[in-house]
């Protein structure tokens, strides 16, 4: 979900950029420099995962996965998503420089919100965790669509219908993101729970949560 | 899947100092994004086309790219003209197409494409590694640049891993469709990517420590700002002033 260059008004762009810079600074502070290589490789995995196209009916959609990004990275989601958006802008011209702040906010703010909302569910029993994971994936997309819609409406009243249509168009995406997030969390709980927040698993003598960048 | 289509070439733009290109892209994007008058955005589009011409990029891939990234613009064209409350331009059955709506759509389309074209000409004409070094020289925080370069380094590796997993699934007769099995398969596949990425990240970090990595990002790359770069900077400055004049003074 990107807002293209040249659509939003100057105040919205400036506000989004200020917000994104502040939150990215917080994320970078929490991301100690010896965790950057791990965060970088995980960030690459998210970048590739967001290029995966899953079919819906005759069409297809690409994954967003900002719910899982939030669960796995916490506040580090801000710098990681900002970097992914820079790469998308340079490699594919999706988004650009002036809308980078707003687009970071659209993708990363729901990620951090979902991290706080759903971490307690993920470590509970199977059924609770699955329900939490589904809600995490679906709500992250819903929040993203709502922030994007808000950015459009603050630009001009004329965008009211466009933004409502935008949120409407993401209902199916929400459901599929929820399903994928649910299965993905189920998989991670079985295969490598130390990636998920709230699971303390010692692994090869290293300190707990080797890749859970959110641990520190 | 991932490729740097425009990164390598021999043109005045490719030879320009990357720091200058990044700075030019930033200023051009900002000035164009805040413009709201047709003369200004048309000049911006003209300038962007000029830059693209200077970069001597193959036309077909550029047009393909433009088509792909205009998704939101198409969407706005689809909804905005007949929902805008304004003077009717013409009626299409029950729908009334408003003149102001069409004007706003056209303005957005020109602005958006001008910025995208400039972005292709200025920033897509360098490898991401060079972009990282240029950003570092432009005082972007070291940690963020480091994260960018690490991500760039590993997207190709992880992409290969994804294709490998996908091939394995296809060999087992996996056919994507609209069903729970497909979504489950993709979810497990993506989960596997994360597990492998995390393990790889740990190994990479250990290898870096073995080589004396102390958390500092050291940039050995030096750029030179030549006479021609000064001329380009001046030309761009004049262009941007021209945009400003068209936008904020009632000349046209």
Tab-separated table of C-alpha atoms in Angstrom:
chain	number	residue	atom	x	y	z
A	1	UNK	CA	0.000	0.000	0.000
A	2	UNK	CA	1.870	2.988	-1.253
A	3	UNK	CA	0.752	6.516	-1.779
A	4	UNK	CA	2.421	7.695	-4.975
A	5	UNK	CA	4.484	10.826	-5.277
A	6	UNK	CA	2.627	14.010	-6.143
A	7	UNK	CA	-0.703	13.052	-4.581
A	8	UNK	CA	-0.523	14.379	-1.027
A	9	UNK	CA	-0.388	18.016	0.073
A	10	UNK	CA	2.675	19.653	1.606
A	11	UNK	CA	1.415	19.749	5.231
A	12	UNK	CA	0.520	16.032	5.153
A	13	UNK	CA	3.895	15.133	3.636
A	14	UNK	CA	5.759	17.239	6.196
A	15	UNK	CA	3.731	15.896	9.122
A	16	UNK	CA	4.215	12.299	8.006
A	17	UNK	CA	7.943	12.828	7.526
A	18	UNK	CA	8.361	14.403	10.980
A	19	UNK	CA	6.461	11.544	12.616
A	20	UNK	CA	8.392	8.894	10.691
A	21	UNK	CA	11.789	10.468	11.481
A	22	UNK	CA	10.997	10.568	15.204
A	23	UNK	CA	9.744	6.967	15.275
A	24	UNK	CA	12.668	5.728	13.163
A	25	UNK	CA	15.053	7.418	15.610
A	26	UNK	CA	13.383	5.524	18.467
A	27	UNK	CA	13.647	2.279	16.471
A	28	UNK	CA	17.326	2.868	15.699
A	29	UNK	CA	18.021	3.593	19.368
A	30	UNK	CA	16.461	0.253	20.334
A	31	UNK	CA	18.365	-1.540	17.581
A	32	UNK	CA	21.863	-1.893	19.036
A	33	UNK	CA	24.567	-1.821	16.398
A	34	UNK	CA	25.576	-5.477	16.905
A	35	UNK	CA	22.041	-6.489	15.975
A	36	UNK	CA	22.058	-4.637	12.686
A	37	UNK	CA	23.399	-7.555	10.601
A	38	UNK	CA	20.586	-9.778	11.884
A	39	UNK	CA	17.990	-7.074	11.365
A	40	UNK	CA	19.393	-6.514	7.864
A	41	UNK	CA	18.999	-10.152	6.839
A	42	UNK	CA	15.492	-10.298	8.340
A	43	UNK	CA	14.664	-7.062	6.556
A	44	UNK	CA	15.799	-8.659	3.290
A	45	UNK	CA	13.478	-11.598	4.034
A	46	UNK	CA	10.539	-9.216	4.544
A	47	UNK	CA	11.431	-7.426	1.338
A	48	UNK	CA	11.374	-10.692	-0.620
A	49	UNK	CA	8.216	-11.884	1.161
A	50	UNK	CA	6.436	-8.689	0.121
A	51	UNK	CA	7.124	-9.603	-3.507
A	52	UNK	CA	5.357	-12.948	-3.127
A	53	UNK	CA	2.090	-12.934	-5.043
A	54	UNK	CA	-0.765	-15.078	-3.801
A	55	UNK	CA	-3.792	-15.720	-5.996
A	56	UNK	CA	-7.270	-14.441	-5.160
A	57	UNK	CA	-9.778	-15.547	-7.744
A	58	UNK	CA	-8.662	-14.508	-11.211
A	59	UNK	CA	-6.317	-11.851	-9.813
A	60	UNK	CA	-3.450	-11.890	-7.332
A	61	UNK	CA	-2.174	-9.751	-4.502
A	62	UNK	CA	1.243	-9.298	-3.008
A	63	UNK	CA	1.781	-9.900	0.686
A	64	UNK	CA	2.199	-6.952	3.058
A	65	UNK	CA	2.972	-8.818	6.289
A	66	UNK	CA	3.415	-5.730	8.430
A	67	UNK	CA	1.683	-7.546	11.305
A	68	UNK	CA	4.423	-10.186	11.403
A	69	UNK	CA	7.131	-7.548	10.915
A	70	UNK	CA	5.810	-5.876	14.052
A	71	UNK	CA	5.726	-9.119	16.036
A	72	UNK	CA	9.264	-10.078	15.054
A	73	UNK	CA	10.927	-6.681	15.282
A	74	UNK	CA	8.929	-4.404	17.615
A	75	UNK	CA	10.110	-0.800	17.319
A	76	UNK	CA	12.858	-1.840	14.913
A	77	UNK	CA	10.008	-2.206	12.389
A	78	UNK	CA	10.325	1.535	11.699
A	79	UNK	CA	13.936	1.591	10.423
A	80	UNK	CA	13.473	-1.795	8.708
A	81	UNK	CA	10.343	-0.668	6.838
A	82	UNK	CA	11.893	2.713	5.988
A	83	UNK	CA	14.871	0.891	4.451
A	84	UNK	CA	12.609	-1.484	2.532
A	85	UNK	CA	10.668	1.484	1.148
A	86	UNK	CA	13.892	3.209	0.064
A	87	UNK	CA	14.877	0.029	-1.763
A	88	UNK	CA	11.448	-0.235	-3.386
A	89	UNK	CA	11.680	3.387	-4.496
A	90	UNK	CA	15.145	2.909	-5.998
A	91	UNK	CA	14.605	-0.533	-7.526
A	92	UNK	CA	10.975	-0.294	-8.667
A	93	UNK	CA	9.984	3.378	-8.155
A	94	UNK	CA	7.129	2.326	-5.872
A	95	UNK	CA	6.790	5.393	-3.682
A	96	UNK	CA	9.481	8.009	-3.622
A	97	UNK	CA	11.342	10.576	-1.595
A	98	UNK	CA	8.646	13.012	-0.532
A	99	UNK	CA	6.103	10.324	0.329
A	100	UNK	CA	8.693	8.172	2.142
A	101	UNK	CA	7.714	9.547	5.548
A	102	UNK	CA	3.983	9.025	5.082
A	103	UNK	CA	4.475	5.585	3.554
A	104	UNK	CA	6.768	4.531	6.425
A	105	UNK	CA	4.098	5.661	8.849
A	106	UNK	CA	1.372	3.791	6.929
A	107	UNK	CA	3.279	0.510	7.078
A	108	UNK	CA	5.238	0.709	10.340
A	109	UNK	CA	2.880	2.385	12.819
A	110	UNK	CA	0.380	-0.534	12.596
A	111	UNK	CA	3.311	-2.951	12.954
A	112	UNK	CA	4.412	-1.423	16.266
A	113	UNK	CA	0.808	-1.115	17.448
A	114	UNK	CA	0.203	-4.810	16.677
A	115	UNK	CA	3.403	-5.716	18.500
A	116	UNK	CA	2.030	-4.208	21.702
A	117	UNK	CA	-1.550	-5.418	21.170
A	118	UNK	CA	-0.889	-9.035	20.244
A	119	UNK	CA	2.350	-10.091	21.954
A	120	UNK	CA	0.357	-11.240	25.037
A	121	UNK	CA	-1.785	-13.505	22.822
A	122	UNK	CA	1.032	-15.107	20.862
A	123	UNK	CA	2.549	-16.872	23.881
A	124	UNK	CA	-0.804	-18.245	25.137
A	125	UNK	CA	-2.348	-21.595	24.190
A	126	UNK	CA	-2.785	-22.685	20.600
A	127	UNK	CA	-6.345	-21.435	19.988
A	128	UNK	CA	-5.758	-18.041	21.628
A	129	UNK	CA	-2.472	-17.579	19.802
A	130	UNK	CA	-4.065	-18.412	16.447
A	131	UNK	CA	-6.939	-15.998	17.007
A	132	UNK	CA	-4.423	-13.339	18.074
A	133	UNK	CA	-2.243	-13.947	15.039
A	134	UNK	CA	-5.204	-13.705	12.658
A	135	UNK	CA	-6.314	-10.443	14.258
A	136	UNK	CA	-2.730	-9.171	14.174
A	137	UNK	CA	-2.364	-9.763	10.426
A	138	UNK	CA	-5.816	-8.446	9.542
A	139	UNK	CA	-5.806	-5.395	11.805
A	140	UNK	CA	-2.307	-4.345	10.710
A	141	UNK	CA	-3.624	-4.061	7.134
A	142	UNK	CA	-6.806	-2.315	8.313
A	143	UNK	CA	-4.801	0.260	10.303
A	144	UNK	CA	-2.513	0.803	7.313
A	145	UNK	CA	-5.503	1.416	5.038
A	146	UNK	CA	-7.030	3.795	7.589
A	147	UNK	CA	-3.818	5.826	7.937
A	148	UNK	CA	-3.510	5.991	4.133
A	149	UNK	CA	-7.151	7.103	3.912
A	150	UNK	CA	-6.567	9.733	6.602
A	151	UNK	CA	-3.528	11.058	4.723
A	152	UNK	CA	-5.662	11.409	1.579
A	153	UNK	CA	-8.592	13.072	3.353
A	154	UNK	CA	-6.295	15.537	5.151
A	155	UNK	CA	-4.931	16.446	1.721
A	156	UNK	CA	-8.366	17.436	0.463
A	157	UNK	CA	-12.051	16.700	0.991
A	158	UNK	CA	-12.157	15.683	-2.687
A	159	UNK	CA	-10.348	12.467	-1.731
A	160	UNK	CA	-13.168	11.299	0.582
A	161	UNK	CA	-14.655	8.795	-1.872
A	162	UNK	CA	-11.237	7.680	-3.123
A	163	UNK	CA	-10.100	6.904	0.402
A	164	UNK	CA	-13.303	5.079	1.280
A	165	UNK	CA	-12.913	2.980	-1.854
A	166	UNK	CA	-9.277	2.344	-0.862
A	167	UNK	CA	-10.282	0.988	2.552
A	168	UNK	CA	-13.049	-1.070	0.932
A	169	UNK	CA	-10.642	-2.567	-1.570
A	170	UNK	CA	-8.486	-3.828	1.304
A	171	UNK	CA	-11.151	-5.903	3.029
A	172	UNK	CA	-10.244	-9.059	1.104
A	173	UNK	CA	-6.537	-8.302	1.573
A	174	UNK	CA	-7.159	-8.082	5.326
A	175	UNK	CA	-8.717	-11.519	5.474
A	176	UNK	CA	-5.958	-13.157	3.458
A	177	UNK	CA	-3.224	-11.382	5.424
A	178	UNK	CA	-4.927	-12.592	8.596
A	179	UNK	CA	-4.957	-16.207	7.365
A	180	UNK	CA	-1.327	-16.061	6.224
A	181	UNK	CA	-0.196	-14.420	9.465
A	182	UNK	CA	-2.048	-17.064	11.461
A	183	UNK	CA	-0.407	-19.989	9.665
A	184	UNK	CA	2.968	-18.251	9.698
A	185	UNK	CA	2.830	-17.739	13.478
A	186	UNK	CA	1.728	-21.365	13.917
A	187	UNK	CA	4.748	-22.428	11.861
A	188	UNK	CA	7.157	-20.217	13.821
A	189	UNK	CA	5.764	-21.466	17.152
A	190	UNK	CA	6.642	-24.997	16.103
A	191	UNK	CA	9.914	-24.414	14.270
A	192	UNK	CA	11.658	-21.490	15.932
A	193	UNK	CA	9.647	-19.908	18.748
A	194	UNK	CA	12.618	-17.771	19.816
A	195	UNK	CA	11.829	-15.506	16.862
A	196	UNK	CA	8.456	-14.594	18.352
A	197	UNK	CA	8.190	-12.101	21.195
A	198	UNK	CA	7.643	-13.506	24.653
A	199	UNK	CA	9.255	-16.889	23.996
A	200	UNK	CA	12.538	-17.292	25.854
A	201	UNK	CA	14.401	-20.212	24.307
A	202	UNK	CA	18.102	-20.733	24.832
A	203	UNK	CA	19.790	-21.696	21.651
A	204	UNK	CA	23.345	-22.802	21.072
A	205	UNK	CA	24.533	-21.065	24.241
A	206	UNK	CA	23.748	-17.666	22.862
A	207	UNK	CA	21.689	-15.205	24.805
A	208	UNK	CA	17.963	-15.667	24.550
A	209	UNK	CA	16.134	-14.379	21.526
A	210	UNK	CA	19.026	-14.353	19.114
A	211	UNK	CA	17.177	-12.742	16.290
A	212	UNK	CA	14.328	-11.179	18.185
A	213	UNK	CA	15.653	-7.706	17.687
A	214	UNK	CA	12.949	-6.452	20.014
A	215	UNK	CA	14.562	-8.135	23.016
A	216	UNK	CA	16.800	-5.186	23.778
B	1	UNK	CA	12.725	-10.873	-10.199
B	2	UNK	CA	14.835	-8.172	-8.516
B	3	UNK	CA	17.184	-6.365	-10.848
B	4	UNK	CA	18.791	-2.968	-11.149
B	5	UNK	CA	17.602	-2.341	-14.684
B	6	UNK	CA	18.945	1.180	-15.069
B	7	UNK	CA	21.931	1.178	-12.708
B	8	UNK	CA	24.700	0.702	-15.237
B	9	UNK	CA	25.336	2.757	-18.332
B	10	UNK	CA	27.460	5.452	-19.829
B	11	UNK	CA	25.769	8.814	-19.951
B	12	UNK	CA	26.263	12.285	-18.466
B	13	UNK	CA	23.889	11.303	-15.663
B	14	UNK	CA	25.677	8.034	-14.897
B	15	UNK	CA	28.959	9.961	-14.661
B	16	UNK	CA	27.545	12.600	-12.315
B	17	UNK	CA	28.586	12.596	-8.645
B	18	UNK	CA	26.078	10.304	-6.871
B	19	UNK	CA	25.795	12.727	-3.941
B	20	UNK	CA	24.717	15.447	-6.357
B	21	UNK	CA	22.224	13.115	-8.018
B	22	UNK	CA	20.639	12.212	-4.673
B	23	UNK	CA	20.496	15.858	-3.602
B	24	UNK	CA	18.994	16.863	-6.964
B	25	UNK	CA	16.379	14.100	-6.716
B	26	UNK	CA	15.420	15.235	-3.208
B	27	UNK	CA	15.076	18.934	-4.101
B	28	UNK	CA	13.304	18.247	-7.374
B	29	UNK	CA	10.812	15.869	-5.701
B	30	UNK	CA	10.026	18.312	-2.914
B	31	UNK	CA	9.536	21.337	-5.171
B	32	UNK	CA	7.383	19.369	-7.614
B	33	UNK	CA	5.348	17.720	-4.859
B	34	UNK	CA	4.334	21.058	-3.333
B	35	UNK	CA	3.487	22.659	-6.704
B	36	UNK	CA	-0.181	23.018	-7.534
B	37	UNK	CA	-0.292	25.000	-10.770
B	38	UNK	CA	-0.293	23.545	-14.260
B	39	UNK	CA	2.558	25.662	-15.743
B	40	UNK	CA	4.878	24.615	-12.892
B	41	UNK	CA	4.101	20.892	-13.014
B	42	UNK	CA	4.336	20.880	-16.826
B	43	UNK	CA	7.819	22.418	-16.593
B	44	UNK	CA	8.671	19.773	-13.970
B	45	UNK	CA	7.543	17.011	-16.341
B	46	UNK	CA	9.572	18.612	-19.131
B	47	UNK	CA	12.669	18.755	-16.893
B	48	UNK	CA	12.195	15.143	-15.828
B	49	UNK	CA	11.937	14.053	-19.476
B	50	UNK	CA	15.114	16.019	-20.191
B	51	UNK	CA	16.941	14.229	-17.374
B	52	UNK	CA	15.653	10.899	-18.655
B	53	UNK	CA	16.925	11.758	-22.138
B	54	UNK	CA	20.317	12.661	-20.691
B	55	UNK	CA	20.463	9.321	-18.878
B	56	UNK	CA	19.973	7.530	-22.239
B	57	UNK	CA	17.806	4.806	-20.752
B	58	UNK	CA	15.979	2.284	-22.936
B	59	UNK	CA	12.445	3.586	-23.465
B	60	UNK	CA	10.458	0.375	-23.223
B	61	UNK	CA	11.506	-0.651	-19.679
B	62	UNK	CA	10.935	2.925	-18.494
B	63	UNK	CA	7.382	2.931	-19.932
B	64	UNK	CA	6.707	-0.479	-18.390
B	65	UNK	CA	7.845	0.867	-15.036
B	66	UNK	CA	5.642	3.945	-15.388
B	67	UNK	CA	2.609	1.816	-16.175
B	68	UNK	CA	3.189	-0.366	-13.104
B	69	UNK	CA	3.677	2.473	-10.622
B	70	UNK	CA	0.653	4.466	-11.781
B	71	UNK	CA	-1.736	2.109	-9.959
B	72	UNK	CA	-2.942	4.638	-7.400
B	73	UNK	CA	-3.237	7.298	-10.122
B	74	UNK	CA	-5.491	5.004	-12.205
B	75	UNK	CA	-7.527	4.337	-9.090
B	76	UNK	CA	-7.964	8.079	-8.474
B	77	UNK	CA	-9.047	8.598	-12.128
B	78	UNK	CA	-11.565	5.814	-11.645
B	79	UNK	CA	-13.235	7.377	-8.604
B	80	UNK	CA	-12.476	11.103	-8.426
B	81	UNK	CA	-14.031	12.655	-11.602
B	82	UNK	CA	-17.610	11.582	-10.905
B	83	UNK	CA	-17.557	11.974	-7.115
B	84	UNK	CA	-16.155	15.527	-7.110
B	85	UNK	CA	-18.829	18.164	-6.428
B	86	UNK	CA	-18.200	20.849	-9.037
B	87	UNK	CA	-19.250	22.344	-12.346
B	88	UNK	CA	-20.310	19.520	-14.653
B	89	UNK	CA	-18.063	19.031	-17.693
B	90	UNK	CA	-20.301	16.443	-19.356
B	91	UNK	CA	-22.687	13.718	-18.280
B	92	UNK	CA	-22.146	10.059	-18.899
B	93	UNK	CA	-25.505	8.370	-18.402
B	94	UNK	CA	-26.325	8.871	-14.721
B	95	UNK	CA	-22.790	10.058	-13.907
B	96	UNK	CA	-21.824	13.710	-13.894
B	97	UNK	CA	-18.153	14.308	-14.621
B	98	UNK	CA	-16.952	17.413	-12.763
B	99	UNK	CA	-14.452	19.726	-14.393
B	100	UNK	CA	-12.530	20.378	-11.164
B	101	UNK	CA	-12.276	16.649	-10.535
B	102	UNK	CA	-10.721	16.050	-13.944
B	103	UNK	CA	-8.353	18.997	-13.438
B	104	UNK	CA	-7.201	17.651	-10.062
B	105	UNK	CA	-6.693	14.165	-11.529
B	106	UNK	CA	-4.662	15.583	-14.413
B	107	UNK	CA	-2.555	17.664	-12.028
B	108	UNK	CA	-1.820	14.640	-9.828
B	109	UNK	CA	-0.977	12.502	-12.856
B	110	UNK	CA	1.518	15.028	-14.248
B	111	UNK	CA	3.118	15.676	-10.843
B	112	UNK	CA	3.388	12.015	-9.977
B	113	UNK	CA	4.925	11.016	-13.292
B	114	UNK	CA	7.344	13.955	-13.317
B	115	UNK	CA	8.705	12.863	-9.930
B	116	UNK	CA	8.853	9.185	-10.911
B	117	UNK	CA	10.734	9.981	-14.143
B	118	UNK	CA	13.223	12.181	-12.286
B	119	UNK	CA	13.661	9.422	-9.707
B	120	UNK	CA	14.389	6.907	-12.462
B	121	UNK	CA	16.850	9.259	-14.171
B	122	UNK	CA	18.655	10.358	-11.005
B	123	UNK	CA	18.563	7.590	-8.395
B	124	UNK	CA	17.851	4.400	-10.340
B	125	UNK	CA	20.968	5.091	-12.430
B	126	UNK	CA	23.286	4.043	-9.583
B	127	UNK	CA	23.704	0.702	-7.833
B	128	UNK	CA	22.163	0.633	-4.346
B	129	UNK	CA	25.633	0.182	-2.832
B	130	UNK	CA	26.670	3.535	-4.299
B	131	UNK	CA	23.428	5.081	-3.092
B	132	UNK	CA	24.232	3.858	0.438
B	133	UNK	CA	27.686	5.448	0.342
B	134	UNK	CA	26.242	8.672	-1.083
B	135	UNK	CA	23.636	8.780	1.709
B	136	UNK	CA	26.406	8.207	4.248
B	137	UNK	CA	28.298	11.205	2.849
B	138	UNK	CA	25.071	13.209	3.029
B	139	UNK	CA	24.978	12.638	6.830
B	140	UNK	CA	22.240	9.991	6.973
B	141	UNK	CA	22.780	8.098	10.293
B	142	UNK	CA	25.399	5.343	9.939
B	143	UNK	CA	23.139	2.697	11.451
B	144	UNK	CA	20.417	3.344	8.885
B	145	UNK	CA	22.902	3.226	5.983
B	146	UNK	CA	24.344	0.017	7.399
B	147	UNK	CA	20.866	-1.491	7.603
B	148	UNK	CA	20.173	-0.429	4.004
B	149	UNK	CA	23.377	-1.985	2.715
B	150	UNK	CA	22.874	-5.220	4.692
B	151	UNK	CA	19.316	-5.500	3.371
B	152	UNK	CA	20.473	-4.851	-0.188
B	153	UNK	CA	23.277	-7.392	0.209
B	154	UNK	CA	20.866	-10.130	1.269
B	155	UNK	CA	17.723	-9.565	-0.828
B	156	UNK	CA	19.308	-11.447	-3.714
B	157	UNK	CA	20.393	-14.330	-1.456
B	158	UNK	CA	16.958	-14.604	0.169
B	159	UNK	CA	15.269	-14.342	-3.206
B	160	UNK	CA	17.271	-17.341	-4.412
B	161	UNK	CA	16.194	-19.166	-1.254
B	162	UNK	CA	12.561	-18.298	-1.969
B	163	UNK	CA	12.824	-19.585	-5.524
B	164	UNK	CA	14.405	-22.776	-4.235
B	165	UNK	CA	11.515	-23.346	-1.803
B	166	UNK	CA	9.011	-22.533	-4.531
B	167	UNK	CA	10.663	-25.006	-6.900
B	168	UNK	CA	10.543	-27.692	-4.237
B	169	UNK	CA	6.828	-27.000	-3.772
B	170	UNK	CA	6.194	-27.166	-7.530
B	171	UNK	CA	8.016	-30.465	-7.805
B	172	UNK	CA	5.547	-31.747	-5.220
B	173	UNK	CA	2.747	-30.648	-7.596
B	174	UNK	CA	1.842	-27.461	-5.728
B	175	UNK	CA	-0.506	-25.381	-7.864
B	176	UNK	CA	-1.456	-21.970	-6.429
B	177	UNK	CA	-5.189	-21.342	-6.353
B	178	UNK	CA	-7.761	-19.559	-4.233
B	179	UNK	CA	-7.932	-22.023	-1.360
B	180	UNK	CA	-6.772	-22.522	2.202
B	181	UNK	CA	-4.113	-25.017	1.156
B	182	UNK	CA	-2.424	-22.388	-1.036
B	183	UNK	CA	-2.441	-19.780	1.708
B	184	UNK	CA	-1.120	-22.296	4.216
B	185	UNK	CA	1.683	-23.287	1.847
B	186	UNK	CA	2.682	-19.669	1.223
B	187	UNK	CA	2.528	-18.919	4.963
B	188	UNK	CA	4.833	-21.853	5.787
B	189	UNK	CA	7.123	-20.882	2.923
B	190	UNK	CA	7.384	-17.290	4.174
B	191	UNK	CA	7.827	-18.580	7.735
B	192	UNK	CA	10.688	-20.759	6.508
B	193	UNK	CA	12.265	-17.700	4.886
B	194	UNK	CA	12.169	-15.908	8.253
B	195	UNK	CA	13.651	-18.881	10.110
B	196	UNK	CA	16.476	-19.204	7.605
B	197	UNK	CA	17.051	-15.448	7.521
B	198	UNK	CA	17.313	-15.320	11.306
B	199	UNK	CA	19.800	-18.194	11.367
B	200	UNK	CA	21.758	-16.643	8.532
B	201	UNK	CA	21.756	-13.271	10.300
B	202	UNK	CA	23.318	-14.910	13.341
B	203	UNK	CA	26.026	-16.569	11.250
B	204	UNK	CA	26.728	-13.340	9.360
B	205	UNK	CA	27.058	-11.436	12.611
B	206	UNK	CA	29.481	-14.038	14.023
B	207	UNK	CA	31.542	-13.919	10.836
B	208	UNK	CA	31.650	-10.140	11.050
B	209	UNK	CA	32.822	-10.275	14.666
B	210	UNK	CA	35.574	-12.715	13.624
B	211	UNK	CA	36.750	-10.077	11.168
B	212	UNK	CA	36.886	-7.405	13.855
B	213	UNK	CA	33.506	-5.732	13.350
B	214	UNK	CA	32.941	-3.309	16.222
B	215	UNK	CA	29.556	-1.918	15.285
B	216	UNK	CA	30.926	1.072	13.418
B	217	UNK	CA	30.142	1.568	9.777
B	218	UNK	CA	33.285	2.573	7.948
B	219	UNK	CA	32.956	4.021	4.479
B	220	UNK	CA	36.082	3.917	2.349
B	221	UNK	CA	34.295	5.152	-0.725
B	222	UNK	CA	35.233	8.695	-1.730
B	223	UNK	CA	33.429	10.721	-4.346
B	224	UNK	CA	34.844	13.592	-6.356
B	225	UNK	CA	32.839	16.679	-7.147
B	226	UNK	CA	34.112	17.813	-10.550
B	227	UNK	CA	33.719	20.903	-12.678
B	228	UNK	CA	30.933	19.292	-14.732
B	229	UNK	CA	29.072	18.470	-11.516
B	230	UNK	CA	29.210	22.139	-10.581
B	231	UNK	CA	27.670	22.987	-13.949
B	232	UNK	CA	24.903	20.373	-13.465
B	233	UNK	CA	24.205	21.685	-9.972
B	234	UNK	CA	23.904	25.219	-11.354
B	235	UNK	CA	21.593	24.056	-14.168
B	236	UNK	CA	19.377	22.190	-11.713
B	237	UNK	CA	19.336	25.221	-9.417
B	238	UNK	CA	18.138	27.403	-12.278
B	239	UNK	CA	15.498	24.810	-13.188
B	240	UNK	CA	14.220	24.682	-9.615
B	241	UNK	CA	14.098	28.494	-9.428
B	242	UNK	CA	12.111	28.411	-12.679
B	243	UNK	CA	9.649	25.977	-11.085
B	244	UNK	CA	9.353	28.235	-8.069
B	245	UNK	CA	8.736	31.299	-10.229
B	246	UNK	CA	6.002	29.525	-12.210
B	247	UNK	CA	4.355	28.248	-9.029
B	248	UNK	CA	4.482	31.267	-6.749
B	249	UNK	CA	4.391	34.281	-9.052
B	250	UNK	CA	1.499	35.102	-11.412
B	251	UNK	CA	3.597	35.119	-14.610
B	252	UNK	CA	1.390	32.719	-16.562
